[in-house]
Tab-separated table of C-alpha atoms and ligand atoms in Angstrom:
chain	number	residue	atom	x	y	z
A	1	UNK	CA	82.089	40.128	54.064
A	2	UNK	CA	82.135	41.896	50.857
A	3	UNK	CA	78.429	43.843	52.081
A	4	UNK	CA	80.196	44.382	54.994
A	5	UNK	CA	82.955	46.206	53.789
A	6	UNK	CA	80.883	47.929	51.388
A	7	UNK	CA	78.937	49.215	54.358
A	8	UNK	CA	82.038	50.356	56.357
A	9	UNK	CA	83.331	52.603	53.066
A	10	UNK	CA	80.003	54.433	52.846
A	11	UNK	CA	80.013	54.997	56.216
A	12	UNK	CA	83.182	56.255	56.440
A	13	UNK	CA	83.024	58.325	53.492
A	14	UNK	CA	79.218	59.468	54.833
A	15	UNK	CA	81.345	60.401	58.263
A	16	UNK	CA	84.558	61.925	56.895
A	17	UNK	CA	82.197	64.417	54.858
A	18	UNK	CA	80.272	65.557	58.046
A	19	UNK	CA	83.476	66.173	60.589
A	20	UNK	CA	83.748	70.103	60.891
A	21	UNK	CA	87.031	69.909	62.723
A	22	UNK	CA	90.462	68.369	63.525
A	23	UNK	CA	89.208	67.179	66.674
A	24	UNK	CA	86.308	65.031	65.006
A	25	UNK	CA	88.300	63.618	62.414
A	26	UNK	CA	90.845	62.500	64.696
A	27	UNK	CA	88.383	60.771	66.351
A	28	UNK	CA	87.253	59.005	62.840
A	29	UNK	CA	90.527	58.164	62.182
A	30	UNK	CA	91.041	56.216	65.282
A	31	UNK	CA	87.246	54.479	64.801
A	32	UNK	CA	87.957	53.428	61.565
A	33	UNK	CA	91.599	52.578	60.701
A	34	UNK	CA	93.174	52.257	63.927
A	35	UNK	CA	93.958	48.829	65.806
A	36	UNK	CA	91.024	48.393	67.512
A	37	UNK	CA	89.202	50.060	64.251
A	38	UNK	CA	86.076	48.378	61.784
A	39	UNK	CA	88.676	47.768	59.279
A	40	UNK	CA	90.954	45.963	61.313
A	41	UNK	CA	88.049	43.935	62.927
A	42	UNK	CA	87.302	42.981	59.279
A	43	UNK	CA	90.634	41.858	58.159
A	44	UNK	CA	90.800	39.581	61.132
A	45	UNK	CA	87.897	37.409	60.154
A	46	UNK	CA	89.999	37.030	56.631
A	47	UNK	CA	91.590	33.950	57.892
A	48	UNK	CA	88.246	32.362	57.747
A	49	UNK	CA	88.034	32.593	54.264
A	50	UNK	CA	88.774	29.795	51.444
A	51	UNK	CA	92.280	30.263	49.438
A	52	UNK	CA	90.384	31.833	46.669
A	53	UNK	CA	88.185	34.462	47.880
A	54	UNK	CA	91.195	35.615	50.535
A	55	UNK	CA	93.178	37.252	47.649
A	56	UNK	CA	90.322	39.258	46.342
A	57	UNK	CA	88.730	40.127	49.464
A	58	UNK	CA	92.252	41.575	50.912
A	59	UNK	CA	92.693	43.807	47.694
A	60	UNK	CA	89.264	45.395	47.929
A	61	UNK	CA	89.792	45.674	52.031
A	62	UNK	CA	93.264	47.478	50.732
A	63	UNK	CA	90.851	49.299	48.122
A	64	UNK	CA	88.590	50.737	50.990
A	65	UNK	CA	90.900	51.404	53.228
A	66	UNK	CA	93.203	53.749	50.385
A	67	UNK	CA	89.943	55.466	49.766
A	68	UNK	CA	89.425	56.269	53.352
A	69	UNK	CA	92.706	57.493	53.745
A	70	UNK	CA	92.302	59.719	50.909
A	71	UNK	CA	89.467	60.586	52.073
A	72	UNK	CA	91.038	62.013	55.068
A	73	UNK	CA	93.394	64.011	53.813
A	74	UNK	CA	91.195	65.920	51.682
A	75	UNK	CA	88.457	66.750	54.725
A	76	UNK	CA	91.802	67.339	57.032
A	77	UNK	CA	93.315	70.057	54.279
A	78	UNK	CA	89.458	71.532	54.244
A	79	UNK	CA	89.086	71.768	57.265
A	80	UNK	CA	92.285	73.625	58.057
A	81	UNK	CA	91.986	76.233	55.498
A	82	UNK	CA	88.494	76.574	57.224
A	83	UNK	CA	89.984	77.690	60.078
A	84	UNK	CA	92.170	79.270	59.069
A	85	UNK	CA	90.123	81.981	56.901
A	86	UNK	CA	88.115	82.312	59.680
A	87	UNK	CA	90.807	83.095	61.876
A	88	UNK	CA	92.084	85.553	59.036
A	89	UNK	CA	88.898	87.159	58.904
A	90	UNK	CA	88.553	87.804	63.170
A	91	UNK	CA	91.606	89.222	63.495
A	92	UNK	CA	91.603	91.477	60.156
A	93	UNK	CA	92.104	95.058	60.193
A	94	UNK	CA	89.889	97.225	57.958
A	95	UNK	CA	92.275	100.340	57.338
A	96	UNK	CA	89.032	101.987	55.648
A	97	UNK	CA	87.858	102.958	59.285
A	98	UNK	CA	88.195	106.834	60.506
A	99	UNK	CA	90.587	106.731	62.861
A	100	UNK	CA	88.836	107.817	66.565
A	101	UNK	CA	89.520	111.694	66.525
A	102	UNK	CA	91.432	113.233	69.679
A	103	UNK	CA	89.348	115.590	71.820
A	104	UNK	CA	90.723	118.960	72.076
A	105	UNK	CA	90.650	120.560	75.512
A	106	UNK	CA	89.706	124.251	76.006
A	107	UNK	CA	91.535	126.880	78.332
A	108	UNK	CA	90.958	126.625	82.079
A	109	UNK	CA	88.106	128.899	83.099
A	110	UNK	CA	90.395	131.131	84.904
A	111	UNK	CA	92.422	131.946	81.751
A	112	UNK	CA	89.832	132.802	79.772
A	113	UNK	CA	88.785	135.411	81.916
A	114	UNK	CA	92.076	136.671	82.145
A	115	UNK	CA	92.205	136.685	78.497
A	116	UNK	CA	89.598	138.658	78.198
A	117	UNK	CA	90.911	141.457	80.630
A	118	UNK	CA	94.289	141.398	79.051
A	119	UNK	CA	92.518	142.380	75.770
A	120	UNK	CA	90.330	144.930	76.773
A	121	UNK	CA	92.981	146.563	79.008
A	122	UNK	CA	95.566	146.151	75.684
A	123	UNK	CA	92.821	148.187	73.452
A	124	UNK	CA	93.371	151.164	76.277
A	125	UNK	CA	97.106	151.131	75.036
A	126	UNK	CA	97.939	149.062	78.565
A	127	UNK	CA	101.529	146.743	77.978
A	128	UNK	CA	101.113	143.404	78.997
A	129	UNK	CA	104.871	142.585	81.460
A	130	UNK	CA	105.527	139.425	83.226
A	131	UNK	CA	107.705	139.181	86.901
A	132	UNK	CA	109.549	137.122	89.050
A	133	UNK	CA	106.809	135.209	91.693
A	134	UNK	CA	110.660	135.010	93.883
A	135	UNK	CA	110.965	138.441	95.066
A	136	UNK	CA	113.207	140.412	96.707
A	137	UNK	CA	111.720	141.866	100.384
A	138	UNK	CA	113.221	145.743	98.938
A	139	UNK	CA	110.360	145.185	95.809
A	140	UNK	CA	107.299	143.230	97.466
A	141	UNK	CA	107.754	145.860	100.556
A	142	UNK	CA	110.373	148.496	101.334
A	143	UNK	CA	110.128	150.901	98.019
A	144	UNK	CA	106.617	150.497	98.151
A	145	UNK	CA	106.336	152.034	101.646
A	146	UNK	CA	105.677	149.217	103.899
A	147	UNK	CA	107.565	149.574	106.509
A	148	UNK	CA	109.592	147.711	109.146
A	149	UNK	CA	106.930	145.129	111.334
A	150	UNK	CA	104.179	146.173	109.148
A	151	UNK	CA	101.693	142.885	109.570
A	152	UNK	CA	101.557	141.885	105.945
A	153	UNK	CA	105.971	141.080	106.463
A	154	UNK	CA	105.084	138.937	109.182
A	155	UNK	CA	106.078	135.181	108.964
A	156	UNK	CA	102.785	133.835	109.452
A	157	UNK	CA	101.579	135.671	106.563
A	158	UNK	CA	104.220	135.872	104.205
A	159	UNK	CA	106.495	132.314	102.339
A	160	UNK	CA	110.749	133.633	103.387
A	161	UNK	CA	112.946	131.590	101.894
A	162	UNK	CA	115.870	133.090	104.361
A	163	UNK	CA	116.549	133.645	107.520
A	164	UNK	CA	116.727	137.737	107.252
A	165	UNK	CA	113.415	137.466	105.429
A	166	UNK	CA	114.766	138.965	102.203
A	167	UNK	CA	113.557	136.598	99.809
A	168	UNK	CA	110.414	135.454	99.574
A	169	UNK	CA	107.138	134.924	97.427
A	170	UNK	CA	105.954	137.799	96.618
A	171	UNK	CA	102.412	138.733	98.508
A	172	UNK	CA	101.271	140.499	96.102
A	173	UNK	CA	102.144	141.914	92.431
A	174	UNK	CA	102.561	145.491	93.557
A	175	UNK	CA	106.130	144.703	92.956
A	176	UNK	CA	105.747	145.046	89.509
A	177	UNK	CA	105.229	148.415	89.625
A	178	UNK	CA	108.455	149.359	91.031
A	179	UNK	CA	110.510	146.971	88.695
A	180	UNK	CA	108.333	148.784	85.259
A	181	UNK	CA	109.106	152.297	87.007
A	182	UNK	CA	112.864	151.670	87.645
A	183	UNK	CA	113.095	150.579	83.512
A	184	UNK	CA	110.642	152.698	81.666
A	185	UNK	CA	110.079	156.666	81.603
A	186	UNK	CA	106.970	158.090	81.985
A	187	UNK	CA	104.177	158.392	80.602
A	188	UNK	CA	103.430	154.401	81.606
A	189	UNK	CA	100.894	152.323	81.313
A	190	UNK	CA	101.344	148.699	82.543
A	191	UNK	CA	99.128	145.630	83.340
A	192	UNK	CA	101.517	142.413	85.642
A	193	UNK	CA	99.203	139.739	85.987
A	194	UNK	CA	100.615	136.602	87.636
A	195	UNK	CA	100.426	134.236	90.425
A	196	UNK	CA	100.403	135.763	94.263
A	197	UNK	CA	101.640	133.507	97.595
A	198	UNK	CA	100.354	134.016	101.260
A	199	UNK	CA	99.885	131.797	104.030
A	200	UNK	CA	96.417	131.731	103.949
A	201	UNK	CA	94.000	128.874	104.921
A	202	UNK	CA	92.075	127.570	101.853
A	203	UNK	CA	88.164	128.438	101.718
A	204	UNK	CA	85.675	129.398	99.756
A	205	UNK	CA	86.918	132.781	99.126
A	206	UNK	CA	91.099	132.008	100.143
A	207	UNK	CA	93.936	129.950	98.394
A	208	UNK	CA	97.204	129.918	99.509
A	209	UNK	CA	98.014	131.146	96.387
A	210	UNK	CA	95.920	132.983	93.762
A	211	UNK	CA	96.239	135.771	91.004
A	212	UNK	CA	96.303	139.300	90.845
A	213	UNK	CA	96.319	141.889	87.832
A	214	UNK	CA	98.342	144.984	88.454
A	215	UNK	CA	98.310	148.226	86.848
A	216	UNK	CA	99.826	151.722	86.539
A	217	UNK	CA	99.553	154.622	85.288
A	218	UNK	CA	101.776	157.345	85.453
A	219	UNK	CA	102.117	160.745	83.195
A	220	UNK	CA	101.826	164.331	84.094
A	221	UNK	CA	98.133	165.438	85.132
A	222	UNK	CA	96.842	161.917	86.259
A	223	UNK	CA	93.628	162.198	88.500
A	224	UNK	CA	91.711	159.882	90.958
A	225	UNK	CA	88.907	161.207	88.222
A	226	UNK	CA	91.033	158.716	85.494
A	227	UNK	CA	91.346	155.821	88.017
A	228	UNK	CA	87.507	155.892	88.259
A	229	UNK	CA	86.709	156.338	84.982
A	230	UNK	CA	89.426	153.248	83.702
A	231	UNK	CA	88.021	150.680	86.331
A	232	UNK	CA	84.412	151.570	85.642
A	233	UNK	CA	85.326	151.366	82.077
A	234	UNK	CA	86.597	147.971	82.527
A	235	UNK	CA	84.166	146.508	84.929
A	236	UNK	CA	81.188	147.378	82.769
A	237	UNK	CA	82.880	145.644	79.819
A	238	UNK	CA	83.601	142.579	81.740
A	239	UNK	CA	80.746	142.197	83.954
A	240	UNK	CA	78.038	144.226	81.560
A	241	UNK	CA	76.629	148.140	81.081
A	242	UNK	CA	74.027	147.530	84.184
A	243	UNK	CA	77.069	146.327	86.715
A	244	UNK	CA	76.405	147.391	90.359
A	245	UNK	CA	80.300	148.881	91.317
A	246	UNK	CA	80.857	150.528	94.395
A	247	UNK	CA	84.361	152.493	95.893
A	248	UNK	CA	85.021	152.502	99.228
A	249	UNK	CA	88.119	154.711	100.972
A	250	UNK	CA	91.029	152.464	102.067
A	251	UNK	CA	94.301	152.411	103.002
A	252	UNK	CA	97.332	150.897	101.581
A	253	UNK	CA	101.118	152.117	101.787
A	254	UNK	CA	101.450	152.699	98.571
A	255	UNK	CA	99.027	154.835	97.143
A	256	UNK	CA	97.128	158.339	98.596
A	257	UNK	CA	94.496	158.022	99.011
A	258	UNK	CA	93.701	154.712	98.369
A	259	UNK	CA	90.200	153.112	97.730
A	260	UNK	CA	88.653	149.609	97.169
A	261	UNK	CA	86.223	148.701	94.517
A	262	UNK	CA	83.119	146.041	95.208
A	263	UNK	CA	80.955	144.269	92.899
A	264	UNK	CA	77.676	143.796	93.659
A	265	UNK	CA	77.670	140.074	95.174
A	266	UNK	CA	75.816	137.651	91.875
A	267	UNK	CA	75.091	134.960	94.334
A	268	UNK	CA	72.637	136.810	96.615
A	269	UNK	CA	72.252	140.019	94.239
A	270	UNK	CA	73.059	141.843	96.946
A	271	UNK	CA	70.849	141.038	99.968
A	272	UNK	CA	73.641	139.170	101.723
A	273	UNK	CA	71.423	136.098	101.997
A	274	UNK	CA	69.542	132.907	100.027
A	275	UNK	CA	66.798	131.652	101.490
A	276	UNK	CA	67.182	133.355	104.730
A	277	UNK	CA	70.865	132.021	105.253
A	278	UNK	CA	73.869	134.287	105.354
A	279	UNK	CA	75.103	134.075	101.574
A	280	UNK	CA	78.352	131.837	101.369
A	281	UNK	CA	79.554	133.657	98.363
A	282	UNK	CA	80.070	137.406	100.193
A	283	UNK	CA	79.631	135.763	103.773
A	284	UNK	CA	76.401	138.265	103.935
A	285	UNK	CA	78.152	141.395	102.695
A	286	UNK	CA	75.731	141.882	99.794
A	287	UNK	CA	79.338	143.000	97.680
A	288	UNK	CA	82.280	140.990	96.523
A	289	UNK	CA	85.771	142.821	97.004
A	290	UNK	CA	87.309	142.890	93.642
A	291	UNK	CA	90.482	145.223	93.947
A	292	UNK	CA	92.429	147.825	96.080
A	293	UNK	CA	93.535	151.218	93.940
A	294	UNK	CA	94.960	154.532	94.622
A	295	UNK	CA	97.068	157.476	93.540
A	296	UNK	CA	100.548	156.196	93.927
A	297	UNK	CA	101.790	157.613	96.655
A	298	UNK	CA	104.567	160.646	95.735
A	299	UNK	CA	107.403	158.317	97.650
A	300	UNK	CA	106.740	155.668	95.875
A	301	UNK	CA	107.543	157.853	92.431
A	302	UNK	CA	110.696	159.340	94.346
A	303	UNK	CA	112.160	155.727	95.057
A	304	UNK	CA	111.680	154.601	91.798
A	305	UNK	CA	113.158	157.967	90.205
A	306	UNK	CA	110.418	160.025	89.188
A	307	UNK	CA	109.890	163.297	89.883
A	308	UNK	CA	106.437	163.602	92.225
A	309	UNK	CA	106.285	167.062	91.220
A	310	UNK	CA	106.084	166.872	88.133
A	311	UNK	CA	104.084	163.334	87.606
A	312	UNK	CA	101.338	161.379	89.342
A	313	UNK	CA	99.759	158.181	88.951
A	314	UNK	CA	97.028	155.230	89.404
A	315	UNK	CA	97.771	152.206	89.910
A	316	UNK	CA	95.288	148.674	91.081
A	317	UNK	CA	96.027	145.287	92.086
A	318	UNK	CA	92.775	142.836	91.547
A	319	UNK	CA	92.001	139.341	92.360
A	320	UNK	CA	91.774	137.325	89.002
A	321	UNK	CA	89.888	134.729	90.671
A	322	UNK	CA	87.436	136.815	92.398
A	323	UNK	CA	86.796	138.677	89.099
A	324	UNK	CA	86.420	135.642	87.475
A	325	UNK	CA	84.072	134.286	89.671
A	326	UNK	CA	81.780	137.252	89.251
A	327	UNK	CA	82.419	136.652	85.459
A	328	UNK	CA	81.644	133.304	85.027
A	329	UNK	CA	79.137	132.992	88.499
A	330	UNK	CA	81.262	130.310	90.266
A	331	UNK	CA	80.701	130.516	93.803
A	332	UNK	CA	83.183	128.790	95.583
A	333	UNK	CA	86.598	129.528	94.809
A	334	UNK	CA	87.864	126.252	95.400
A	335	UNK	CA	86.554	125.037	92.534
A	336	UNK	CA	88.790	126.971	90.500
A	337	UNK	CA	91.579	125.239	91.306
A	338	UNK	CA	90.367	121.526	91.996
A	339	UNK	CA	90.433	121.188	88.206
A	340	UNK	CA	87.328	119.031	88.365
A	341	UNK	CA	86.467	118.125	84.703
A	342	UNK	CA	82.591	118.319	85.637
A	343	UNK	CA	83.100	121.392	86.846
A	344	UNK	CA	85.694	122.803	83.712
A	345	UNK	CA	83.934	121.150	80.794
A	346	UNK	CA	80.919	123.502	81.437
A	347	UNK	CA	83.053	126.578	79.961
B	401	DAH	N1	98.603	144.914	96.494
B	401	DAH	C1	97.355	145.125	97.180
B	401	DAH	C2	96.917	143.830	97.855
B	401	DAH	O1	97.403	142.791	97.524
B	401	DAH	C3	96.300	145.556	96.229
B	401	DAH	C4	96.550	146.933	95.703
B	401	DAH	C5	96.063	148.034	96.380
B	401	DAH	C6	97.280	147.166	94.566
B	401	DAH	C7	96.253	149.306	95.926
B	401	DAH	C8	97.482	148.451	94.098
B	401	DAH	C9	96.952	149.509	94.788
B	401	DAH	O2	98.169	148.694	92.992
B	401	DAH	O3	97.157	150.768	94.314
B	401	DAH	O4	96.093	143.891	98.719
């Protein structure tokens, strides 16, 4: 009995040293000190013993089973602070680490381009004026000659907000120039960029709504000669010194005479088609329409209180997005506005 025991401690203590966690020593605690344990089994053969050897074999029984316990408690207290660094270390946060740096966006496509107009036109002394996009019928139409059941006032063309179709979005930014010329005296020299409304059906060269530039011009001795030379100017700065521009006569209202100016189409280079298909980009016209100018017409000046006798003027509205197209050689004008960030991360 006394090898036996013997046997049982070293065991034990053997065991107790291998158990990696709480789980396994449970398990050893059961197996060796509980009822149905090796101990126990031992101490129940103690009645077989003679008077004399009973005392001494129950104190070293009580011996090996205080060393066992002890034994247990020190793996148990191991074990947890085991875990416990290891959990510390898992979930530990190393403030040392670069925190992840926020990507900065750019301006949309669009906006750059008209940054870079709005620039070159400032260096020719142009001022830079903003407008209401709700407009008053008397602005967007009336002062700047368009009559009474002129197409362009028609409801199926133009956003009302009333029923007398006095208020609506304004078609167009021509508008501007009647609001500068009713607040400023001559000489003038304005650029109104901003956003434009028409019913329109949206393809690859029409949006609903879209941008135009304005400008005007006014002073004494102003020539069709200085409209040329300022939109030439311009267009070879934007679109580069070998530019192919053409002017074609037009009509608008507002101006006399009136003109509009092309660029060269950069899809199809002019030929009007790609690989024997109409071009998509200037549906086969070989030229992109970019703006409609003019002189402004005399009763235009009149309405707005400037003498046409004394002063004449230029003045342009053109498409931002067409220009930027040309600029940046995007070739459906859709994209422009789908803010697809394929599409705007390669500016
Ligand atoms: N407002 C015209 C349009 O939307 C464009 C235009 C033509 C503007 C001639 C002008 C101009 O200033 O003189 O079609």
């Amino acid at each position: 009995m006394k090898e036996q025991l013997e046997l049982i401690r070293q065991n034990a203590l053997a065991a107790l040293d291998a158990a990696g966690t709480p789980a396994a020593l449970e398990e050893l605690r059961v197996k060796l000190l509980g009822k149905k344990g090796e101990l126990t089994a031992v101490l129940k053969m103690m009645g077989k013993l003679s008077p004399e050897e009973r005392p001494v074999m129950g104190q070293m029984a009580n011996a090996v089973r205080a060393e066992i316990e002890a034994k247990l408690e020190e793996r148990k207290a191991a074990i947890n602070a085991a875990v416990l660094e290891a959990k510390l270390a898992e979930e530990a946060i190393d403030v040392t680490i670069p925190g992840q740096t926020v990507e900065l966006g750019h301006q949309h496509p669009m906006n750059m381009v008209l940054q870079e107009i709005k620039e070159i036109f400032v260096g020719l002394g142009y001022q830079v004026v903003d407008g209401p996009e709700v407009e008053l019928a008397s602005y967007n139409f009336t002062r700047l000659n368009i009559e009474e059941g002129h197409p362009s006032r028609d409801r199926s063309d133009t956003f009302y907000f009333d029923d007398n179709d006095e208020v609506l979005l304004r078609t167009q930014t021509s508008p501007m120039q009647i609001r500068f010329m009713e607040n400023h005296k001559s000489p003038l020299c304005m650029l109104a960029p901003g956003r434009v409304f028409r019913k329109d059906e949206a393809d690859a060269t029409h949006s609903p709504m879209f941008h135009q530039i304005e400008g005007l011009v006014v002073d004494e001795h102003i020539t069709m000669g200085n409209l040329k030379d300022a939109l030439i100017t311009i267009m070879r700065k934007i679109y580069g010194a070998d530019a192919q521009m053409r002017f074609r006569p037009h009509h608008f209202p507002f101006t006399e005479p009136s003109c509009e100016m092309d660029m060269q189409c950069h899809k199809c280079h002019g030929t009007g088609e790609i690989d024997g298909q109409v071009c998509s980009t200037c549906h086969g016209e070989g030229w992109i329409e970019l703006l409609g100018a003019g002189m402004v017409h005399p009763d235009v000046l009149a309405n707005c209180g400037i003498d046409p006798e004394k002063y004449s003027g230029f003045a342009f509205g053109m498409g931002l997005e067409r220009m930027a197209m040309g600029r940046l050689r995007i070739t459906d004008l859709r994209l422009i506005f789908d803010n697809d960030v394929r599409f705007l991360n390669q500016f």
